Coordinates of N, CA and C in Angstrom, one line a residue:
M290 N 24.2 -141.3 -19.6 CA 24.7 -141.6 -18.3 C 24.7 -140.4 -17.4
A291 N 24.2 -140.6 -16.2 CA 24.1 -139.5 -15.3 C 25.5 -139.0 -14.8
E292 N 25.6 -137.8 -14.4 CA 26.8 -137.2 -13.9 C 27.0 -137.5 -12.5
G293 N 28.3 -137.6 -12.1 CA 28.7 -137.8 -10.7 C 29.0 -136.4 -10.1
F294 N 29.4 -136.4 -8.9 CA 29.8 -135.2 -8.3 C 30.8 -135.5 -7.1
R295 N 31.5 -134.5 -6.7 CA 32.5 -134.7 -5.7 C 32.5 -133.5 -4.8
G296 N 33.1 -133.6 -3.6 CA 33.2 -132.5 -2.7 C 33.9 -132.9 -1.4
N297 N 33.7 -132.1 -0.4 CA 34.4 -132.3 0.9 C 33.3 -132.3 2.0
L298 N 33.4 -133.2 2.9 CA 32.5 -133.3 4.0 C 32.5 -132.1 4.9
A299 N 33.5 -131.2 4.8 CA 33.5 -130.0 5.6 C 32.5 -129.0 5.1
Q300 N 32.1 -129.2 3.8 CA 31.2 -128.3 3.1 C 29.7 -128.8 3.2
I301 N 29.5 -130.1 3.2 CA 28.2 -130.7 3.3 C 28.3 -132.0 4.0
S302 N 27.4 -132.2 4.9 CA 27.5 -133.5 5.8 C 27.0 -134.7 5.0
L303 N 27.6 -135.8 5.4 CA 27.2 -137.1 4.7 C 25.7 -137.3 4.8
L304 N 25.1 -137.0 6.0 CA 23.7 -137.1 6.2 C 22.9 -136.3 5.1
D305 N 23.3 -135.1 4.8 CA 22.7 -134.3 3.8 C 22.9 -134.8 2.4
I306 N 24.1 -135.4 2.1 CA 24.3 -136.0 0.8 C 23.4 -137.2 0.6
L307 N 23.3 -138.0 1.6 CA 22.5 -139.2 1.5 C 21.0 -138.8 1.4
R308 N 20.6 -137.8 2.1 CA 19.2 -137.4 1.9 C 18.9 -136.9 0.5
M309 N 19.9 -136.2 -0.1 CA 19.7 -135.7 -1.5 C 19.7 -136.9 -2.5
L310 N 20.6 -137.8 -2.3 CA 20.7 -139.0 -3.2 C 19.4 -139.8 -3.1
S311 N 19.0 -140.0 -1.8 CA 17.8 -140.8 -1.6 C 16.5 -140.2 -2.2
S312 N 16.4 -138.9 -2.0 CA 15.2 -138.2 -2.5 C 15.2 -138.1 -4.0
G313 N 16.4 -138.1 -4.6 CA 16.6 -138.1 -6.1 C 16.5 -139.5 -6.7
K314 N 16.3 -140.5 -5.8 CA 16.2 -141.9 -6.3 C 17.4 -142.3 -7.1
R315 N 18.6 -141.9 -6.7 CA 19.9 -142.1 -7.4 C 20.4 -143.6 -7.1
T316 N 21.1 -144.1 -8.1 CA 21.8 -145.4 -8.0 C 23.3 -145.1 -8.2
G317 N 24.1 -145.7 -7.4 CA 25.6 -145.5 -7.6 C 26.3 -145.7 -6.3
K318 N 27.6 -145.4 -6.4 CA 28.5 -145.6 -5.3 C 29.1 -144.3 -4.8
L319 N 29.0 -144.0 -3.5 CA 29.6 -142.9 -2.8 C 30.8 -143.3 -2.1
E320 N 32.0 -142.8 -2.6 CA 33.3 -143.2 -2.0 C 33.7 -142.0 -1.1
I321 N 34.2 -142.4 0.1 CA 34.6 -141.4 1.0 C 36.1 -141.7 1.5
H322 N 36.9 -140.7 1.5 CA 38.3 -140.8 1.9 C 38.6 -139.8 3.0
N323 N 39.1 -140.3 4.2 CA 39.3 -139.5 5.3 C 40.6 -140.0 6.0
A324 N 41.6 -139.2 6.0 CA 42.9 -139.5 6.8 C 43.4 -140.9 6.6
G325 N 43.5 -141.3 5.3 CA 44.0 -142.7 5.0 C 42.9 -143.8 5.1
K326 N 41.7 -143.5 5.6 CA 40.7 -144.4 5.7 C 39.7 -144.2 4.5
T327 N 39.1 -145.3 4.1 CA 38.1 -145.2 3.0 C 36.8 -145.9 3.4
G328 N 35.8 -145.4 2.7 CA 34.5 -146.1 2.9 C 33.7 -146.0 1.6
E329 N 32.7 -146.9 1.5 CA 31.8 -146.9 0.3 C 30.4 -147.1 0.8
L330 N 29.5 -146.3 0.2 CA 28.1 -146.5 0.4 C 27.5 -146.7 -1.0
F331 N 26.6 -147.7 -1.1 CA 25.9 -148.0 -2.4 C 24.5 -147.7 -2.3
L332 N 23.9 -147.1 -3.3 CA 22.5 -146.8 -3.3 C 21.9 -147.4 -4.6
D333 N 20.7 -147.9 -4.4 CA 19.9 -148.5 -5.5 C 18.6 -147.8 -5.6
R334 N 18.4 -147.0 -6.6 CA 17.1 -146.2 -6.7 C 16.8 -145.4 -5.4
G335 N 17.8 -144.8 -4.8 CA 17.6 -144.0 -3.6 C 17.7 -144.8 -2.3
E336 N 17.7 -146.1 -2.4 CA 17.8 -146.9 -1.1 C 19.2 -147.2 -0.8
I337 N 19.7 -147.0 0.4 CA 21.0 -147.4 0.8 C 21.0 -148.9 1.0
V338 N 21.8 -149.6 0.2 CA 21.7 -151.1 0.3 C 23.0 -151.7 0.7
H339 N 24.1 -151.0 0.7 CA 25.4 -151.6 1.1 C 26.4 -150.5 1.6
A340 N 27.1 -150.8 2.6 CA 28.1 -149.9 3.1 C 29.3 -150.7 3.7
V341 N 30.5 -150.1 3.5 CA 31.7 -150.8 4.1 C 32.7 -149.8 4.4
T342 N 33.4 -149.9 5.5 CA 34.5 -149.1 5.9 C 35.3 -149.9 6.9
G343 N 36.6 -150.1 6.6 CA 37.4 -150.9 7.6 C 36.8 -152.2 7.8
T344 N 36.6 -152.6 9.1 CA 35.9 -153.9 9.4 C 34.4 -153.8 9.5
Q345 N 33.9 -152.6 9.3 CA 32.4 -152.3 9.5 C 31.7 -152.5 8.1
M346 N 30.7 -153.3 8.2 CA 29.9 -153.5 7.0 C 28.4 -153.3 7.3
G347 N 27.6 -153.0 6.3 CA 26.2 -152.9 6.5 C 25.8 -151.7 7.3
E348 N 24.8 -151.9 8.2 CA 24.3 -150.7 9.0 C 25.4 -150.1 9.9
S349 N 26.2 -151.0 10.5 CA 27.3 -150.4 11.3 C 28.3 -149.6 10.5
G350 N 28.5 -150.0 9.2 CA 29.3 -149.3 8.3 C 28.8 -147.9 8.0
V351 N 27.4 -147.9 7.8 CA 26.8 -146.6 7.6 C 27.0 -145.7 8.8
Y352 N 26.7 -146.2 10.0 CA 26.8 -145.3 11.2 C 28.3 -144.9 11.4
S353 N 29.2 -145.8 11.1 CA 30.6 -145.4 11.3 C 31.0 -144.2 10.3
L354 N 30.5 -144.4 9.0 CA 30.8 -143.3 8.0 C 30.1 -142.0 8.4
M355 N 28.9 -142.1 9.0 CA 28.2 -140.9 9.4 C 29.0 -140.0 10.3
G356 N 29.9 -140.6 11.0 CA 30.7 -139.9 12.0 C 31.8 -139.1 11.4
W357 N 32.0 -139.3 10.1 CA 33.1 -138.5 9.4 C 32.6 -137.2 9.0
M358 N 33.2 -136.1 9.5 CA 32.8 -134.8 9.1 C 33.9 -134.2 8.2
E359 N 35.0 -134.8 8.1 CA 36.1 -134.4 7.3 C 36.4 -135.5 6.2
G360 N 36.9 -135.1 5.1 CA 37.2 -136.0 4.1 C 36.6 -135.7 2.8
D361 N 37.1 -136.3 1.7 CA 36.6 -136.1 0.4 C 35.6 -137.2 0.0
F362 N 34.6 -136.8 -0.8 CA 33.7 -137.8 -1.3 C 33.5 -137.6 -2.8
N363 N 33.1 -138.8 -3.4 CA 33.0 -138.8 -4.8 C 31.8 -139.7 -5.1
F364 N 30.8 -139.2 -5.8 CA 29.6 -140.1 -6.1 C 29.8 -140.5 -7.6
K365 N 29.8 -141.8 -7.8 CA 29.8 -142.4 -9.1 C 28.5 -143.0 -9.5
P366 N 27.7 -142.4 -10.4 CA 26.4 -142.8 -10.7 C 26.4 -144.2 -11.4
D367 N 25.3 -144.9 -11.3 CA 25.0 -146.1 -12.1 C 25.9 -147.2 -11.7
V368 N 26.6 -147.2 -10.6 CA 27.4 -148.3 -10.2 C 26.5 -149.3 -9.4
V369 N 26.5 -150.5 -9.8 CA 25.6 -151.5 -9.2 C 26.3 -152.0 -7.9
P370 N 25.5 -152.1 -6.8 CA 26.1 -152.6 -5.5 C 26.6 -154.0 -5.7
P371 N 27.7 -154.4 -5.1 CA 28.3 -155.7 -5.2 C 27.4 -156.7 -4.4
E372 N 26.8 -156.2 -3.4 CA 25.9 -157.1 -2.5 C 25.0 -156.2 -1.8
R373 N 24.0 -156.8 -1.1 CA 23.1 -156.1 -0.2 C 23.4 -156.5 1.2
S374 N 23.9 -155.5 2.0 CA 24.3 -155.8 3.4 C 23.4 -155.1 4.4
I375 N 22.4 -154.3 3.9 CA 21.6 -153.5 4.8 C 20.2 -153.9 4.6
V376 N 19.5 -154.2 5.7 CA 18.1 -154.6 5.7 C 17.2 -153.5 6.2
A377 N 17.7 -152.6 7.0 CA 16.9 -151.4 7.4 C 16.6 -150.5 6.2
T378 N 15.4 -149.8 6.4 CA 15.1 -148.9 5.3 C 16.0 -147.7 5.4
T379 N 16.1 -147.0 4.3 CA 16.9 -145.8 4.2 C 16.4 -144.7 5.2
E380 N 15.0 -144.7 5.3 CA 14.4 -143.7 6.3 C 14.9 -144.1 7.7
Q381 N 14.9 -145.4 8.1 CA 15.4 -145.7 9.4 C 16.8 -145.4 9.6
L382 N 17.7 -145.6 8.6 CA 19.1 -145.3 8.7 C 19.3 -143.8 8.9
L383 N 18.6 -143.0 8.2 CA 18.8 -141.6 8.3 C 18.2 -141.0 9.6
L384 N 17.2 -141.6 10.1 CA 16.6 -141.2 11.4 C 17.6 -141.5 12.5
E385 N 18.2 -142.7 12.5 CA 19.2 -143.1 13.5 C 20.4 -142.2 13.4
A386 N 20.8 -141.9 12.1 CA 22.0 -141.1 11.9 C 21.8 -139.7 12.5
A387 N 20.6 -139.2 12.3 CA 20.3 -137.8 12.9 C 20.3 -137.9 14.4
R388 N 19.7 -139.0 15.0 CA 19.7 -139.2 16.5 C 21.2 -139.2 17.0
Q389 N 22.0 -140.0 16.3 CA 23.4 -140.1 16.7 C 24.1 -138.7 16.6
A390 N 23.8 -138.0 15.6 CA 24.4 -136.6 15.5 C 24.1 -135.8 16.7
E391 N 22.9 -135.9 17.2 CA 22.5 -135.1 18.4 C 23.3 -135.6 19.6
Q392 N 23.5 -136.9 19.7 CA 24.2 -137.5 20.9 C 25.7 -137.0 20.8
W393 N 26.3 -136.9 19.6 CA 27.7 -136.5 19.4 C 27.9 -135.2 20.0
E394 N 26.9 -134.3 20.0 CA 27.1 -133.0 20.6 C 27.5 -133.1 22.1
D395 N 26.8 -134.0 22.8 CA 27.2 -134.2 24.2 C 28.5 -134.9 24.4
I396 N 28.7 -135.9 23.5 CA 30.0 -136.7 23.6 C 31.2 -135.8 23.4
K397 N 31.1 -134.8 22.4 CA 32.2 -134.0 22.1 C 32.6 -133.1 23.3
D398 N 31.8 -132.9 24.3 CA 32.2 -132.2 25.5 C 33.2 -132.9 26.3
I399 N 33.3 -134.2 26.2 CA 34.2 -135.1 26.9 C 35.3 -135.6 26.0
L400 N 34.9 -136.0 24.8 CA 35.8 -136.6 23.9 C 36.3 -135.6 22.9
S401 N 37.6 -135.3 22.9 CA 38.2 -134.3 22.0 C 38.3 -134.7 20.6
S402 N 38.3 -136.0 20.4 CA 38.6 -136.6 19.1 C 38.4 -138.1 19.1
T403 N 38.1 -138.7 17.9 CA 38.1 -140.1 17.9 C 39.5 -140.7 17.9
D404 N 40.5 -139.8 17.8 CA 41.9 -140.2 18.0 C 42.3 -140.1 19.4
A405 N 41.4 -139.6 20.3 CA 41.8 -139.4 21.7 C 42.1 -140.7 22.4
V406 N 43.0 -140.6 23.4 CA 43.4 -141.8 24.1 C 43.0 -141.6 25.6
F407 N 42.5 -142.6 26.2 CA 42.0 -142.5 27.6 C 42.7 -143.5 28.5
N408 N 42.7 -143.2 29.8 CA 43.3 -144.1 30.7 C 42.4 -144.2 31.9
I409 N 42.6 -145.2 32.8 CA 41.8 -145.4 34.0 C 42.1 -144.2 34.9
S410 N 41.0 -143.7 35.5 CA 41.2 -142.6 36.4 C 41.8 -143.0 37.7
P411 N 42.8 -142.4 38.2 CA 43.5 -142.8 39.4 C 42.6 -142.6 40.7
S412 N 41.6 -141.7 40.6 CA 40.8 -141.4 41.7 C 39.5 -142.3 41.7
G413 N 39.2 -142.8 40.5 CA 38.0 -143.7 40.4 C 36.7 -143.0 40.6
S414 N 35.6 -143.7 40.6 CA 34.3 -143.1 40.8 C 34.0 -143.0 42.2
T415 N 33.2 -141.9 42.5 CA 32.8 -141.7 43.9 C 31.5 -142.4 44.2
S416 N 30.9 -143.1 43.2 CA 29.7 -143.8 43.5 C 29.8 -145.2 42.9
T417 N 28.8 -146.1 43.2 CA 28.8 -147.4 42.7 C 28.4 -147.4 41.2
V418 N 29.1 -148.1 40.4 CA 28.9 -148.1 38.9 C 28.6 -149.5 38.5
S419 N 27.5 -149.7 37.8 CA 27.2 -151.0 37.2 C 27.5 -151.0 35.7
L420 N 28.3 -151.9 35.2 CA 28.7 -151.9 33.8 C 28.0 -153.1 33.1
R421 N 27.6 -152.8 31.9 CA 27.1 -153.9 31.0 C 28.4 -154.6 30.4
P422 N 28.2 -155.8 29.9 CA 29.3 -156.6 29.3 C 30.1 -155.8 28.2
I423 N 29.4 -155.1 27.3 CA 30.1 -154.3 26.3 C 31.0 -153.2 26.9
E424 N 30.5 -152.6 28.0 CA 31.2 -151.6 28.7 C 32.5 -152.2 29.3
W425 N 32.4 -153.4 29.9 CA 33.6 -154.0 30.4 C 34.6 -154.3 29.3
Q426 N 34.1 -154.7 28.1 CA 35.0 -155.0 27.0 C 35.8 -153.8 26.6
V427 N 35.1 -152.6 26.5 CA 35.7 -151.4 26.2 C 36.7 -151.0 27.3
L428 N 36.3 -151.1 28.5 CA 37.1 -150.7 29.7 C 38.4 -151.6 29.7
A429 N 38.3 -152.8 29.3 CA 39.5 -153.7 29.3 C 40.5 -153.3 28.2
Q430 N 40.0 -152.5 27.2 CA 41.0 -152.1 26.1 C 41.6 -150.8 26.5
I431 N 41.2 -150.1 27.5 CA 41.7 -148.8 27.9 C 43.1 -149.0 28.5
N432 N 44.1 -148.4 27.9 CA 45.5 -148.6 28.4 C 46.3 -147.4 28.4
G433 N 45.8 -146.3 28.1 CA 46.6 -145.0 28.0 C 47.3 -144.9 26.7
E434 N 47.1 -145.9 25.8 CA 47.8 -145.8 24.5 C 46.9 -146.0 23.3
R435 N 45.7 -146.7 23.5 CA 44.8 -147.0 22.4 C 43.8 -145.9 22.2
S436 N 43.6 -145.5 21.0 CA 42.6 -144.4 20.7 C 41.2 -145.1 20.6
V437 N 40.2 -144.2 20.5 CA 38.8 -144.6 20.4 C 38.7 -145.5 19.1
I438 N 39.3 -145.0 18.0 CA 39.3 -145.7 16.7 C 39.9 -147.1 16.9
E439 N 41.0 -147.2 17.5 CA 41.7 -148.5 17.7 C 40.9 -149.4 18.5
I440 N 40.3 -149.0 19.6 CA 39.4 -149.8 20.4 C 38.3 -150.3 19.6
G441 N 37.7 -149.5 18.8 CA 36.6 -149.9 17.9 C 37.0 -151.0 16.9
E442 N 38.2 -150.8 16.4 CA 38.7 -151.9 15.5 C 39.0 -153.2 16.2
I443 N 39.6 -153.1 17.4 CA 39.8 -154.4 18.1 C 38.5 -155.1 18.5
L444 N 37.5 -154.3 18.9 CA 36.3 -154.9 19.3 C 35.2 -155.1 18.2
E445 N 35.6 -154.6 17.0 CA 34.7 -154.6 15.8 C 33.4 -153.8 16.2
L446 N 33.6 -152.6 16.7 CA 32.5 -151.7 17.0 C 32.7 -150.5 16.2
N447 N 31.6 -149.7 15.9 CA 31.8 -148.5 15.2 C 32.2 -147.4 16.2
E448 N 32.8 -146.3 15.7 CA 33.4 -145.3 16.5 C 32.3 -144.7 17.4
F449 N 31.1 -144.5 16.9 CA 30.0 -143.9 17.8 C 29.8 -144.8 19.0
D450 N 29.7 -146.1 18.9 CA 29.4 -146.9 20.0 C 30.5 -146.9 21.0
V451 N 31.8 -146.9 20.6 CA 32.9 -146.8 21.5 C 32.9 -145.4 22.2
A452 N 32.7 -144.4 21.4 CA 32.7 -143.0 22.0 C 31.6 -142.9 23.0
R453 N 30.5 -143.4 22.7 CA 29.3 -143.3 23.7 C 29.7 -144.0 25.0
I454 N 30.3 -145.2 24.9 CA 30.7 -145.9 26.1 C 31.8 -145.2 26.8
I455 N 32.8 -144.7 26.1 CA 33.8 -143.9 26.8 C 33.3 -142.7 27.5
Y456 N 32.4 -142.0 26.8 CA 31.7 -140.9 27.4 C 31.0 -141.2 28.7
S457 N 30.3 -142.3 28.7 CA 29.6 -142.8 29.9 C 30.6 -143.2 31.0
L458 N 31.7 -143.9 30.7 CA 32.7 -144.2 31.7 C 33.4 -143.0 32.2
T459 N 33.6 -142.0 31.4 CA 34.3 -140.8 31.8 C 33.4 -140.0 32.7
T460 N 32.2 -139.8 32.4 CA 31.3 -139.1 33.2 C 31.0 -139.8 34.5
A461 N 31.2 -141.1 34.6 CA 31.1 -141.9 35.8 C 32.3 -141.7 36.7
G462 N 33.4 -141.1 36.1 CA 34.6 -140.9 36.9 C 35.6 -142.0 36.7
L463 N 35.4 -143.0 35.8 CA 36.3 -144.1 35.7 C 37.5 -143.9 34.8
L464 N 37.3 -142.9 33.8 CA 38.3 -142.6 32.8 C 38.7 -141.2 32.8
H465 N 39.9 -140.9 32.2 CA 40.2 -139.5 31.9 C 41.0 -139.6 30.6
E466 N 40.9 -138.5 29.8 CA 41.6 -138.4 28.5 C 43.1 -138.1 28.8
V467 N 44.0 -138.8 28.1 CA 45.4 -138.7 28.2 C 45.8 -137.4 27.4
V468 N 46.3 -136.4 28.1 CA 46.7 -135.2 27.4 C 47.7 -135.4 26.4
G469 N 47.5 -134.9 25.2 CA 48.4 -135.1 24.1 C 48.2 -136.5 23.4
G470 N 47.2 -137.3 23.9 CA 47.0 -138.6 23.3 C 46.3 -138.5 22.0
G471 N 45.4 -137.5 21.8 CA 44.6 -137.4 20.6 C 45.4 -136.6 19.5
Q472 N 45.1 -136.9 18.3 CA 45.6 -136.1 17.2 C 44.6 -135.1 16.8
K473 N 44.6 -134.8 15.5 CA 43.6 -133.8 14.9 C 42.2 -134.3 15.2
F474 N 41.3 -133.4 15.5 CA 39.9 -133.7 15.8 C 39.2 -134.2 14.6
R475 N 38.7 -135.4 14.6 CA 37.9 -135.9 13.5 C 36.5 -135.8 14.0
E476 N 35.8 -134.7 13.7 CA 34.5 -134.4 14.3 C 33.5 -135.4 13.8
I477 N 32.5 -135.6 14.7 CA 31.5 -136.6 14.4 C 30.2 -135.9 14.1
A478 N 29.5 -136.4 13.1 CA 28.2 -135.8 12.8 C 27.7 -135.0 13.9

């Protein structure tokens, strides 16, 4: 039986762990624990085939977990996936995760944390703003009390999608972060 391994995402990113497991053609379960939340990623001969965290499953679960830069992980080898919820190739998943990691760098300039709380800006936007339906849905959840994570859970969206929309609405002048609304920064890939 192959050996497992464990560590902390502060030492090595989830993206790097998955690249290593994929290139090594490993089969097993990667468990991740972060601030009371848990997630699981299953690999079959190096292919990511199933992921789940909170209400997110499949590819959205992968992308949600990719945003966790803190937390402990534990790889258990030879654990068979309970189901296959991912149709994208592992290469596609890892490329998208790398793209999202780049976008997070811009988002973090506006969003202090995924625990951050936003409210409608009293001054509003100085220009005309067109919103897509999903942006309206996120905007409707902004109340000065809900965090990015909570909005994602309500709308069943991953943290990255909600953060990207809040970033867009904030840069358009529609939102502002509530001071003291966010907790500890849960950095995103």
